[in-house]
PDB file of C-alpha atoms in Angstrom:
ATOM      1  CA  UNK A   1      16.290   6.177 -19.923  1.00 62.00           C
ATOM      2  CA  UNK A   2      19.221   4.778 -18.227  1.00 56.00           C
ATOM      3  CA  UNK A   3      18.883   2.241 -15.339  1.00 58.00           C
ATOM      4  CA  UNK A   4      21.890   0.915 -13.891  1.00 59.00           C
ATOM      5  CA  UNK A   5      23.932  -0.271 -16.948  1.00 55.00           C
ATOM      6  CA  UNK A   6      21.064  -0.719 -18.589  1.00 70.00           C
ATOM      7  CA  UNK A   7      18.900   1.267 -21.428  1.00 80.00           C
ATOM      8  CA  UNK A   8      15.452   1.460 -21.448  1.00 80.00           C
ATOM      9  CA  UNK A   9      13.005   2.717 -23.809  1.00 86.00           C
ATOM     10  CA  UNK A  10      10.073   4.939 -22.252  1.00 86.00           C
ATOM     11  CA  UNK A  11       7.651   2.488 -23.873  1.00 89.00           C
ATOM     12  CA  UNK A  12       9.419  -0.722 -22.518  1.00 89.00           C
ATOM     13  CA  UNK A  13       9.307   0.976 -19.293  1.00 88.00           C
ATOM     14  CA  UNK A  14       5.330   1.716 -19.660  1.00 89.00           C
ATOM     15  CA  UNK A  15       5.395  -2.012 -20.655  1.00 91.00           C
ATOM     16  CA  UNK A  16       6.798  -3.234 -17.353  1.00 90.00           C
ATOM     17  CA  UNK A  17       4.604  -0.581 -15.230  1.00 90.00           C
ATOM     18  CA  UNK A  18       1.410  -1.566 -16.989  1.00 90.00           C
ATOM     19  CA  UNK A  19       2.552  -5.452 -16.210  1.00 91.00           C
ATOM     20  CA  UNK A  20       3.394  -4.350 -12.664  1.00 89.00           C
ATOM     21  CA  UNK A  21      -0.146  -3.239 -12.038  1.00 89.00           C
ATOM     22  CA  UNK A  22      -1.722  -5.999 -13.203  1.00 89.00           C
ATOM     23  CA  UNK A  23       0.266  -8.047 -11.356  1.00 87.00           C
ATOM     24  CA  UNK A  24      -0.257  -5.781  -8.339  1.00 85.00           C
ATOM     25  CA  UNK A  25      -4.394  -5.790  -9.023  1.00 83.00           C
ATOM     26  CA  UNK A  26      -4.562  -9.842  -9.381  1.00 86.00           C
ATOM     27  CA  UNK A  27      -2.129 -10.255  -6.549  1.00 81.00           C
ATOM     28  CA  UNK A  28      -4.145  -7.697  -4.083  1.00 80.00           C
ATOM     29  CA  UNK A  29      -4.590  -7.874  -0.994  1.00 74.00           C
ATOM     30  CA  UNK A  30      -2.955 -11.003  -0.351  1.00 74.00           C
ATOM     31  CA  UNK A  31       0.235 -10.443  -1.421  1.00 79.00           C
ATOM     32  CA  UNK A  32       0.571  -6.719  -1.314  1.00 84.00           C
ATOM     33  CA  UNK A  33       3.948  -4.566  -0.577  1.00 88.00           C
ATOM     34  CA  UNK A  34       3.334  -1.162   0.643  1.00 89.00           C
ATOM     35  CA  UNK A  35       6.549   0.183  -0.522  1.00 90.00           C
ATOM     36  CA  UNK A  36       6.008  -0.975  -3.720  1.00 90.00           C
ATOM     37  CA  UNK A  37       2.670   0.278  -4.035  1.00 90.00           C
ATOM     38  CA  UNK A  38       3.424   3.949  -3.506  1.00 90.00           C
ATOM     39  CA  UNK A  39       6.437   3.248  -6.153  1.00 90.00           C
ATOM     40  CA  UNK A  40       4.026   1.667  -8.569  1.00 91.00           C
ATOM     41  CA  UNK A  41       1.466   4.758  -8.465  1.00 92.00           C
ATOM     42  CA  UNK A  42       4.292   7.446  -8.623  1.00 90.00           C
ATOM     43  CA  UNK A  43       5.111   5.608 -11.418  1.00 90.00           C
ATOM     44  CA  UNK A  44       2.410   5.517 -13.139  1.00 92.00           C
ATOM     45  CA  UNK A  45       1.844   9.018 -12.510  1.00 91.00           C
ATOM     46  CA  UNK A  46       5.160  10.444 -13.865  1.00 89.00           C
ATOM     47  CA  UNK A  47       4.459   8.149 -16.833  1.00 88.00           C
ATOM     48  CA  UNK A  48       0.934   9.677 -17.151  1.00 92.00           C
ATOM     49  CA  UNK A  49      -0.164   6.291 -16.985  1.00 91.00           C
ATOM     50  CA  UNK A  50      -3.751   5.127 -15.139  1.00 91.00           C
ATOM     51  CA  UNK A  51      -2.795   4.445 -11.600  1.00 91.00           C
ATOM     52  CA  UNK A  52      -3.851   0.916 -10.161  1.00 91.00           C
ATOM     53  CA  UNK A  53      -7.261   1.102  -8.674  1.00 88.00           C
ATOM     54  CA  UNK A  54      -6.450   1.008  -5.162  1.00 88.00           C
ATOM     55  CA  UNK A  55      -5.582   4.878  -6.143  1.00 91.00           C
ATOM     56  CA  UNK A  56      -9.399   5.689  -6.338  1.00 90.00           C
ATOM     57  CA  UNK A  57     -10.120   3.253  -3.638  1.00 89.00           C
ATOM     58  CA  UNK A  58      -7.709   4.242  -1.029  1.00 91.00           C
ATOM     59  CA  UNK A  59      -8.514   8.979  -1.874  1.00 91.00           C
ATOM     60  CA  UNK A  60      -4.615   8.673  -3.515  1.00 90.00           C
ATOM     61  CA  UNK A  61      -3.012   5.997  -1.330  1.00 91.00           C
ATOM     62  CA  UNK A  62      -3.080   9.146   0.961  1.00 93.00           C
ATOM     63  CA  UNK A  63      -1.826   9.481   4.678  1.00 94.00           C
ATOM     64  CA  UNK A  64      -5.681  10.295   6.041  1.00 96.00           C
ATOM     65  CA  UNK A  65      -6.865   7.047   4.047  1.00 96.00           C
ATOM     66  CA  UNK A  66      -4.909   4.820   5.903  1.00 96.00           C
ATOM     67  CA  UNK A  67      -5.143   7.192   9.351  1.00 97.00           C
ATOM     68  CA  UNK A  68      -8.704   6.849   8.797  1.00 97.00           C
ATOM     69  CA  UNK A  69      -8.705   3.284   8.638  1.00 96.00           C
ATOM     70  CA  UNK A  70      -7.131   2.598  11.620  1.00 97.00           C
ATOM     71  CA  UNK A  71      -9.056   4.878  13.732  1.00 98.00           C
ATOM     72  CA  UNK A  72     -12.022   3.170  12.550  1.00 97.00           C
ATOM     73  CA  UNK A  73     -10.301  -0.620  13.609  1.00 98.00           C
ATOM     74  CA  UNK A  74      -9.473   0.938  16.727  1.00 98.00           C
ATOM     75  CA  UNK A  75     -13.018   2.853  17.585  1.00 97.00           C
ATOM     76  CA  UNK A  76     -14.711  -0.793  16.368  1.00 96.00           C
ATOM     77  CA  UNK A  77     -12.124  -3.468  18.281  1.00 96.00           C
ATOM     78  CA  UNK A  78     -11.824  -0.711  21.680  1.00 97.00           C
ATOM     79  CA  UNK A  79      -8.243  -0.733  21.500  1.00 96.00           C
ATOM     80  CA  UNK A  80      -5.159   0.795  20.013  1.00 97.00           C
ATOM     81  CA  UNK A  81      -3.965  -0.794  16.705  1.00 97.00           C
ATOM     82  CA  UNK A  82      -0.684  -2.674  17.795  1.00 96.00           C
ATOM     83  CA  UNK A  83      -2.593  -4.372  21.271  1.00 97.00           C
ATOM     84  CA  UNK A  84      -4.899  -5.328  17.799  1.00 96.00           C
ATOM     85  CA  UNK A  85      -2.460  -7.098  15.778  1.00 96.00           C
ATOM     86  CA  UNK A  86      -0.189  -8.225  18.359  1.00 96.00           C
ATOM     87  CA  UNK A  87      -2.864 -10.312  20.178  1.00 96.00           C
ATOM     88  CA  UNK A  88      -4.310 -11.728  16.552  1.00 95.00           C
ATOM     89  CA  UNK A  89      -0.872 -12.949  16.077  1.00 93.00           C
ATOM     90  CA  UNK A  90      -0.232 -14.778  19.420  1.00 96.00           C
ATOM     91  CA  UNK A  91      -3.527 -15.943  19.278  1.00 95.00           C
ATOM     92  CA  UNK A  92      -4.751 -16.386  15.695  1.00 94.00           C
ATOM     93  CA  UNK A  93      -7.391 -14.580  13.992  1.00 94.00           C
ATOM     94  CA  UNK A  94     -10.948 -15.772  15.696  1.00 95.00           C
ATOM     95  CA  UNK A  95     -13.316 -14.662  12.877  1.00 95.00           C
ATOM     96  CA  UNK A  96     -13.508 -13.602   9.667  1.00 95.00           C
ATOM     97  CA  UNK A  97     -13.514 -10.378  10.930  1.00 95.00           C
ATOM     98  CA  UNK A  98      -9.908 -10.955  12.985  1.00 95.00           C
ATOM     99  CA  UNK A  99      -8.212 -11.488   9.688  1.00 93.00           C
ATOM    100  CA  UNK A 100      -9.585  -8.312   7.678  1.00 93.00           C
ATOM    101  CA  UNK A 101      -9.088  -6.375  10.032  1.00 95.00           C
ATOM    102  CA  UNK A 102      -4.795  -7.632  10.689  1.00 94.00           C
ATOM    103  CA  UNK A 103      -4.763  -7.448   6.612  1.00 92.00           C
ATOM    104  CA  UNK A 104      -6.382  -4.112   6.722  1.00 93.00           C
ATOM    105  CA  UNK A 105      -4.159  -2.809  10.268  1.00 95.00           C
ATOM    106  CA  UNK A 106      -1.300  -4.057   8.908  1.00 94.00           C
ATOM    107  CA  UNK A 107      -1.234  -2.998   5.141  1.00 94.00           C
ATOM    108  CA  UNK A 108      -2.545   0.621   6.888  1.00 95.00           C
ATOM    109  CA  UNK A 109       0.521   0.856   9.072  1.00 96.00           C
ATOM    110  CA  UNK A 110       3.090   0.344   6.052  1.00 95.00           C
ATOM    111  CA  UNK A 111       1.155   2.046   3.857  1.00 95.00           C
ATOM    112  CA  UNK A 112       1.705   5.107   6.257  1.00 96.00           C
ATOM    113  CA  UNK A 113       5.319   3.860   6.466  1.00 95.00           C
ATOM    114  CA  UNK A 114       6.033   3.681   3.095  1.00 94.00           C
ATOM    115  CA  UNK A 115       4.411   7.220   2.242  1.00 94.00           C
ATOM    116  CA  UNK A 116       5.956   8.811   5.209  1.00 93.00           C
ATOM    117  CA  UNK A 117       9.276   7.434   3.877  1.00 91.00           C
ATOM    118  CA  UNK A 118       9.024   8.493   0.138  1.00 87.00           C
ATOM    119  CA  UNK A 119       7.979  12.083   1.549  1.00 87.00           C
ATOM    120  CA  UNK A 120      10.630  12.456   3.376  1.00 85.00           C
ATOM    121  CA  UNK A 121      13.340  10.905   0.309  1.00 80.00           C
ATOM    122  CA  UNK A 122      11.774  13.380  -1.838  1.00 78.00           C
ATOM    123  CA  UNK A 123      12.356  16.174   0.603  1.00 81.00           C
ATOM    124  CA  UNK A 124      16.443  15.347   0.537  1.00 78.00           C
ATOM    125  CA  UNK A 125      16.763  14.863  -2.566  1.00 66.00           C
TER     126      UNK A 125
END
């Protein structure tokens, strides 16, 4: 495989994928990137390679996970999503409960982001 200027072998490749993920699985949820989450399981996927377990977790890193998981911040807090985060950040997270649910909100938002964008790269291309 060529990247760039650079060769790759498909095994190197599954090599840095399979170092990826565990990188990505120790470093989760605080230092998560939703872009590079929906990368990492396509990926893995093309490769035939076991996704990261967020995959099982999250029905496929799929658009009615993370849909889901607002609604159910917003049914629970009485108020839309971004009135959510934006007053935990002005304010600072209260509880416990304050900062799962602006890591959860937030990760949701660019999760849907990040898919929505990949969709609609693989529809151009």
């Amino acid at each position: 495989m060529q990247v760039g200027l650079m060769e790759i072998s498909t095994k190197e490749l599954e090599g840095l994928i399979k170092y990826a993920k565990a990188q990505c699985e120790s470093k989760c949820p605080q230092e998560r990137d939703a872009e590079m989450c929906v990368r990492l399981i396509e990926l893995c996927i093309e490769m035939d390679l076991e996704p990261p377990i967020c995959y099982e977790e999250t029905e496929g890193f799929s658009k009615k996970f993370f849909s889901t998981k607002i609604r159910e911040i917003e049914k629970r807090r009485c108020k839309p999503i971004e009135e959510l985060l934006s007053e935990i950040r002005s304010q600072g997270p209260k509880t416990l409960e304050d900062e799962i649910d602006r890591i959860d909100g937030e990760f949701a938002i660019e999760a849907l982001r990040a898919i929505g964008a990949r969709e609609k790269s693989k529809r151009r291309a």
